[in-house]
PDB file of C-alpha atoms in Angstrom:
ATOM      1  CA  UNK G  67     -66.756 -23.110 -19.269  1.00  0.00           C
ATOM      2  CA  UNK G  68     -62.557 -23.296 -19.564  1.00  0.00           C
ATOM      3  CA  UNK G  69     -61.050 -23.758 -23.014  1.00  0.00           C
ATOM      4  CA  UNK G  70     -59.850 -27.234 -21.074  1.00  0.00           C
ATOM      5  CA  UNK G  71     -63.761 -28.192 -21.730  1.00  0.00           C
ATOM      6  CA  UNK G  72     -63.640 -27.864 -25.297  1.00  0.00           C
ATOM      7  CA  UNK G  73     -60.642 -31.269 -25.400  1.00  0.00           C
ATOM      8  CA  UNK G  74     -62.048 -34.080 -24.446  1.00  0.00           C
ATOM      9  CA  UNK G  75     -58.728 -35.555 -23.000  1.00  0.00           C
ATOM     10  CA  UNK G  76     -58.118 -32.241 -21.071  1.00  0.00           C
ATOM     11  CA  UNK G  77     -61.890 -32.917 -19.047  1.00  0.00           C
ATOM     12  CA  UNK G  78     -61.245 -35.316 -15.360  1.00  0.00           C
ATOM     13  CA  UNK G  79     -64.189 -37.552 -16.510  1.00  0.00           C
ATOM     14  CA  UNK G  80     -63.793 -37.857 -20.041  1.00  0.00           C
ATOM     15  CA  UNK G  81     -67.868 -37.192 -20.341  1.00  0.00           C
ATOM     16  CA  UNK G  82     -69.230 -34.728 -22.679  1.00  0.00           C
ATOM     17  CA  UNK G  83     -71.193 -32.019 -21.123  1.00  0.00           C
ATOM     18  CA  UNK G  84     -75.045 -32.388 -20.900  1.00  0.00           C
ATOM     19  CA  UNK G  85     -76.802 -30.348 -23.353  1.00  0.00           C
ATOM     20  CA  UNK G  86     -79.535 -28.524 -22.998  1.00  0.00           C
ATOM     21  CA  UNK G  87     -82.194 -27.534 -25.180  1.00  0.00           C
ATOM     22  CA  UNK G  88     -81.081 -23.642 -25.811  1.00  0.00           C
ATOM     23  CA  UNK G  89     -77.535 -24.623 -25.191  1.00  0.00           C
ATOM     24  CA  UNK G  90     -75.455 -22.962 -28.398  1.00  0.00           C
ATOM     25  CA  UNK G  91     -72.057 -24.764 -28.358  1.00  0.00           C
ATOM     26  CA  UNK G  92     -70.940 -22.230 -31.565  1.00  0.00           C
ATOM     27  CA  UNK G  93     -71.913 -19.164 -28.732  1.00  0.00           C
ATOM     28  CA  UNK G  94     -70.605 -20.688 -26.131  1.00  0.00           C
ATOM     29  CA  UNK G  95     -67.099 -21.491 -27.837  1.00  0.00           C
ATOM     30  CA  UNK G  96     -67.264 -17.895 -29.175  1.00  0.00           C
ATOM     31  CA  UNK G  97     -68.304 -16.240 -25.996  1.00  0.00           C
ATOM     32  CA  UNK G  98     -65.113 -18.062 -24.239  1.00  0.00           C
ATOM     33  CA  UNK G  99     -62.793 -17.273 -27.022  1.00  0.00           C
ATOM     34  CA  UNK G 100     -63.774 -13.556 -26.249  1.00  0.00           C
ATOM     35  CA  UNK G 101     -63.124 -14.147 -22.595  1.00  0.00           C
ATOM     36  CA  UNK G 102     -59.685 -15.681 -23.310  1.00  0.00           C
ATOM     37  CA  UNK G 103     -58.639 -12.891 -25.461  1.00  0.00           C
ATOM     38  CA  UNK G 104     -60.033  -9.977 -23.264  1.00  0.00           C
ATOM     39  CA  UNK G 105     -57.582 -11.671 -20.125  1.00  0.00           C
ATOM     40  CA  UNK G 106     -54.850 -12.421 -22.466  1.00  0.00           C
ATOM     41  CA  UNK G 107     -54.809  -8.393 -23.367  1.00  0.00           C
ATOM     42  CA  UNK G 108     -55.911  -7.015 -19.863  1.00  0.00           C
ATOM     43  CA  UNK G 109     -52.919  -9.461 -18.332  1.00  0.00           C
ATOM     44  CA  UNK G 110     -49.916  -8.035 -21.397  1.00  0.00           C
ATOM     45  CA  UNK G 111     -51.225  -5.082 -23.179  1.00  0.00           C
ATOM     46  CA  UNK G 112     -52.531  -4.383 -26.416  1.00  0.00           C
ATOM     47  CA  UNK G 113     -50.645  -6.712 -29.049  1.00  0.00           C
ATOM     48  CA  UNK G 114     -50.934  -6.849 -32.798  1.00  0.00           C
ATOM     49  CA  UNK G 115     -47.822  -8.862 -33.892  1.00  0.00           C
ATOM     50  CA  UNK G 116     -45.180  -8.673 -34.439  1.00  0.00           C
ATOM     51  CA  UNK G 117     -45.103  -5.046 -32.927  1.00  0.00           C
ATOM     52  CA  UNK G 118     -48.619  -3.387 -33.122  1.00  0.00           C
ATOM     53  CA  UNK G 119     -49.742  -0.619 -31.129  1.00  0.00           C
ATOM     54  CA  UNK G 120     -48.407  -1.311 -27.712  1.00  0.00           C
ATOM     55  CA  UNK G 121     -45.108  -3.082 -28.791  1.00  0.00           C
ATOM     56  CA  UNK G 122     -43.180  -0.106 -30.045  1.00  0.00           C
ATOM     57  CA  UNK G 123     -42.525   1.650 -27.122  1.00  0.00           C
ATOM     58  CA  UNK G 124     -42.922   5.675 -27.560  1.00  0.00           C
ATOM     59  CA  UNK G 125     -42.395   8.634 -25.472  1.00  0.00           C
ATOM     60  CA  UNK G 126     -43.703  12.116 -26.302  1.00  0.00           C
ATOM     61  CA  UNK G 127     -42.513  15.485 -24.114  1.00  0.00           C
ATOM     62  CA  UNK G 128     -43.051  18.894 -24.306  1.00  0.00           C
ATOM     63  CA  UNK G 129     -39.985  20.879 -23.383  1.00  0.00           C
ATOM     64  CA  UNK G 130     -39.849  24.755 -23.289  1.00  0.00           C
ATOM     65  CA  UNK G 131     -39.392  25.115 -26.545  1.00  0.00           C
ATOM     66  CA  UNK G 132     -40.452  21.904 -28.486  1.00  0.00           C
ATOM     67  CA  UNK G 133     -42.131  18.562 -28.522  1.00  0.00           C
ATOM     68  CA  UNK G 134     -39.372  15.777 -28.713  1.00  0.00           C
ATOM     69  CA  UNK G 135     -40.680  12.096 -29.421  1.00  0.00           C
ATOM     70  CA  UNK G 136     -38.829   9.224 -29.529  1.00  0.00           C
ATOM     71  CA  UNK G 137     -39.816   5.649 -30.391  1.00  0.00           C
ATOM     72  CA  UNK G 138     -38.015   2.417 -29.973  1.00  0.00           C
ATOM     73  CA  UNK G 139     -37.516   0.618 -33.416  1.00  0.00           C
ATOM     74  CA  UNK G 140     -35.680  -2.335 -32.808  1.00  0.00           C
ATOM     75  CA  UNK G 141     -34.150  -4.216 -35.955  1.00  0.00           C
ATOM     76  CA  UNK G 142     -34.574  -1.195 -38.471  1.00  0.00           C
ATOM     77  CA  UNK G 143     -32.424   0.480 -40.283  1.00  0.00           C
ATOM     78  CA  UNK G 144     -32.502   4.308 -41.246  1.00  0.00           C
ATOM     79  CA  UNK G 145     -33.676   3.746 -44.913  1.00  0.00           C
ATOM     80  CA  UNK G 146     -36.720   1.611 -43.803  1.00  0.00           C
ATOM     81  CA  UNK G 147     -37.909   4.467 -41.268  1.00  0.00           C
ATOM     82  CA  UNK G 148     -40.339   6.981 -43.105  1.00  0.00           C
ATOM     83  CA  UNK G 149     -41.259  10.385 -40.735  1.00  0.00           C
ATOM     84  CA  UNK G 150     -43.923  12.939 -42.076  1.00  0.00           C
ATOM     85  CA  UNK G 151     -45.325  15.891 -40.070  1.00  0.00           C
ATOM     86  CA  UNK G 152     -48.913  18.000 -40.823  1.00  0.00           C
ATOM     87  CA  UNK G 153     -49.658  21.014 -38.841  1.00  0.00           C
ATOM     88  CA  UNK G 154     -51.848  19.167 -36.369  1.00  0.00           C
ATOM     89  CA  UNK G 155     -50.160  15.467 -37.092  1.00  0.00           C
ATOM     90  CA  UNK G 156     -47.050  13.425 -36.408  1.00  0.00           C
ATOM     91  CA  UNK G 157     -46.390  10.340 -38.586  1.00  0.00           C
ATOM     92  CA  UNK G 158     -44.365   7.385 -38.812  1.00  0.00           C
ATOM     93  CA  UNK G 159     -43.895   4.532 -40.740  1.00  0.00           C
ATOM     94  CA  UNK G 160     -41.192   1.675 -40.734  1.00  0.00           C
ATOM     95  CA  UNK G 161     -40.799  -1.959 -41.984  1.00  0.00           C
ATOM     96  CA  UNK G 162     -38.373  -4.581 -40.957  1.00  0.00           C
ATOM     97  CA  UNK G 163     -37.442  -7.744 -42.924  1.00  0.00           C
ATOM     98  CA  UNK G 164     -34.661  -9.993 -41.968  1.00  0.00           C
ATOM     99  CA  UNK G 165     -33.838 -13.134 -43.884  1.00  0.00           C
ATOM    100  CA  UNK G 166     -31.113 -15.053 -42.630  1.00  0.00           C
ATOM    101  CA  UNK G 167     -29.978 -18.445 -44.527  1.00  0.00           C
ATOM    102  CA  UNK G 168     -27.107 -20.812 -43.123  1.00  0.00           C
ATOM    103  CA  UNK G 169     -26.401 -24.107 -44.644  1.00  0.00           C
ATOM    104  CA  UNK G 170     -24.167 -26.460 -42.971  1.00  0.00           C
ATOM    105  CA  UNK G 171     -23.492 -30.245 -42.975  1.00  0.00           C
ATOM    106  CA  UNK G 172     -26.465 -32.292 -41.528  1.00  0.00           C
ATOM    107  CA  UNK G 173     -28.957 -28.851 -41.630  1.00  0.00           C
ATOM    108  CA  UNK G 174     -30.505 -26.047 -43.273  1.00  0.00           C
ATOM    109  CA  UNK G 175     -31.280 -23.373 -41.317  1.00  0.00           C
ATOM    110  CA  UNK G 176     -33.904 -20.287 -42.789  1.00  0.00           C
ATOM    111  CA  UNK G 177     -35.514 -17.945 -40.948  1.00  0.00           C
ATOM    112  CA  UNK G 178     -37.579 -14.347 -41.873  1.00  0.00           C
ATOM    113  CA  UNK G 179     -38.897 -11.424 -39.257  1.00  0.00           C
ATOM    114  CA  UNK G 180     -40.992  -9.194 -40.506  1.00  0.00           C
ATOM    115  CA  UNK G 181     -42.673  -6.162 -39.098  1.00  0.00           C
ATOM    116  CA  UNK G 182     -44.363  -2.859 -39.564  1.00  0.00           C
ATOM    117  CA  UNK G 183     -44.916  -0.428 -37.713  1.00  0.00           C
ATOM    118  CA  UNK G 184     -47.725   2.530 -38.357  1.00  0.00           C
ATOM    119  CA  UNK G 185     -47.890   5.744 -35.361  1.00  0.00           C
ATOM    120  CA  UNK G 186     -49.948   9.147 -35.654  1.00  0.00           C
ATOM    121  CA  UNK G 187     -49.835  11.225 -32.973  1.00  0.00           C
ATOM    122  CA  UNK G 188     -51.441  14.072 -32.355  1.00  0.00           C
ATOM    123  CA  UNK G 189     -49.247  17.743 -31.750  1.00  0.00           C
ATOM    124  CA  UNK G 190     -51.034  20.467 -30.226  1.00  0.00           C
ATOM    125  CA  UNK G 191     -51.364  23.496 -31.891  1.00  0.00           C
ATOM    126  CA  UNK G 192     -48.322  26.124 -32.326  1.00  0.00           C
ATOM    127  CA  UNK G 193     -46.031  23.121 -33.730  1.00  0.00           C
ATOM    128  CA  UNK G 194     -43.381  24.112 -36.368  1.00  0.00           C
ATOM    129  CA  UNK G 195     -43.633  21.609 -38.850  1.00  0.00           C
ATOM    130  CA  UNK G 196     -41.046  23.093 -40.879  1.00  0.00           C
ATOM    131  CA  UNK G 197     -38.188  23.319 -39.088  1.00  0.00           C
ATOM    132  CA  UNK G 198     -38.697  19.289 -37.230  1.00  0.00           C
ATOM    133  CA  UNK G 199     -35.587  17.364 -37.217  1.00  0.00           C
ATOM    134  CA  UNK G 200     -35.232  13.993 -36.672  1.00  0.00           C
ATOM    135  CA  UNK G 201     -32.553  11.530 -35.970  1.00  0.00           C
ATOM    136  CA  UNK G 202     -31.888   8.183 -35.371  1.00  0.00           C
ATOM    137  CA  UNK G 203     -29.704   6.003 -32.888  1.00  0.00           C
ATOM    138  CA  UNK G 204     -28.930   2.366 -31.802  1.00  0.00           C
ATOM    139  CA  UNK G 205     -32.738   1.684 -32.427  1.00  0.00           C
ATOM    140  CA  UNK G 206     -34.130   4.737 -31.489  1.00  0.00           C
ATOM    141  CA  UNK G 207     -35.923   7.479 -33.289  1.00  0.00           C
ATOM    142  CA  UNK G 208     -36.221  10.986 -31.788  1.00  0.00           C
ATOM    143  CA  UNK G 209     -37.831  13.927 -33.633  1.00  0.00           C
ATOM    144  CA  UNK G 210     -37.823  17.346 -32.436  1.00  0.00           C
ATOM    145  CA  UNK G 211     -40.065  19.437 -33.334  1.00  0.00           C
ATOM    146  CA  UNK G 212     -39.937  23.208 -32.164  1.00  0.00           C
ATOM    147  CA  UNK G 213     -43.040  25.409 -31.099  1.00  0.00           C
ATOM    148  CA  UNK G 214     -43.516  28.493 -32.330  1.00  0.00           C
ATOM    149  CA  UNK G 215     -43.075  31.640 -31.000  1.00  0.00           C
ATOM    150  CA  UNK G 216     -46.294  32.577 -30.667  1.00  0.00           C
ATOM    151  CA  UNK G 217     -47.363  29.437 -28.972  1.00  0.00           C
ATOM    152  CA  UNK G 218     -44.345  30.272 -26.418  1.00  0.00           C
ATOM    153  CA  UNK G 219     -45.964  33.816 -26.006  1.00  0.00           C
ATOM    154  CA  UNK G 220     -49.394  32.173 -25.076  1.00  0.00           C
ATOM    155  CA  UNK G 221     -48.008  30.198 -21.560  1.00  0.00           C
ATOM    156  CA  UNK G 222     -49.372  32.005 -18.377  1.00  0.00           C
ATOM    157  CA  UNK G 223     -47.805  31.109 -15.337  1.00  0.00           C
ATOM    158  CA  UNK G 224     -50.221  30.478 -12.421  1.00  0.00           C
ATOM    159  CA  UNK G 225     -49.577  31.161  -9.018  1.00  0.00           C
ATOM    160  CA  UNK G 226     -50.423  29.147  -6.752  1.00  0.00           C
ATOM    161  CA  UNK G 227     -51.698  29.765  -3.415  1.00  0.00           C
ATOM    162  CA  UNK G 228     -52.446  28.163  -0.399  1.00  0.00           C
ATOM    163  CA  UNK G 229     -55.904  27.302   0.219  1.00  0.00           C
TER     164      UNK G 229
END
């Protein structure tokens, strides 16, 4: 069964299906809903609009001496950007609004955009929470935060050999 099955109009013949006797159209409508969201997010990623999970696009590297993470926050400004760090925890919070009114002869134009935005992620251990410093640029927030000596000290370099 295609969504097309559900409309009448969108069916070649016009003809509702037969029904059977342990034919559930409330399952069947909800088992193809499923389907159609399950290829929708398989085909484009994991949505939850306006931005969601997958939509704000993030980056996370471990350098020699820190983590650096930057995330793409199109459309917010610096005061609407909130960036808190826990020993084992990164976290960051932002909100966009944007209302934009235009009246001119013959219209009336109004239109809002709003979005949030709501990241953890995870540091590994050795992360100096107190010394983190983040900026931001056209759209972009980086944060740097800066391992600690000891978790330097702990790297082994492996040789490797050939087999």
């Amino acid at each position: 069964m295609q969504i097309k099955d559900l409309i009448p109009w969108a069916r070649k013949d016009h003809a509702p299906e037969p029904k059977s006797e342990d034919h559930n159209p409330i399952a069947a409508l909800q088992h193809e809903m499923n389907r159609v969201f399950e290829g929708f997010q398989n085909r484009f990623g994991d949505f939850d609009w306006p931005w969601g999970h997958g939509e704000a696009k993030s980056d996370v590297v471990e350098t020699n001496d820190s983590i650096e993470v930057s995330i793409e926050l199109p459309g917010m400004d610096m005061k609407d950007i909130e960036v808190s760090v826990t020993e084992d925890m990164l976290t960051v919070k932002g909100e966009k609004r944007i209302e934009r009114q235009e009246e001119k002869k013959g219209y009336y134009l109004s239109e809002r955009s709003y979005g949030a935005i709501y990241r953890t992620i995870p540091l590994p251990p050795g992360v100096d929470g107190e010394k983190a410093d983040a900026s931001f640029r056209n759209g972009v927030l980086t944060i740097k935060l800066p391992q600690t000596p000891e978790a330097k000290a702990k790297v082994k370099q492996i040789e490797v050999k050939k087999a």
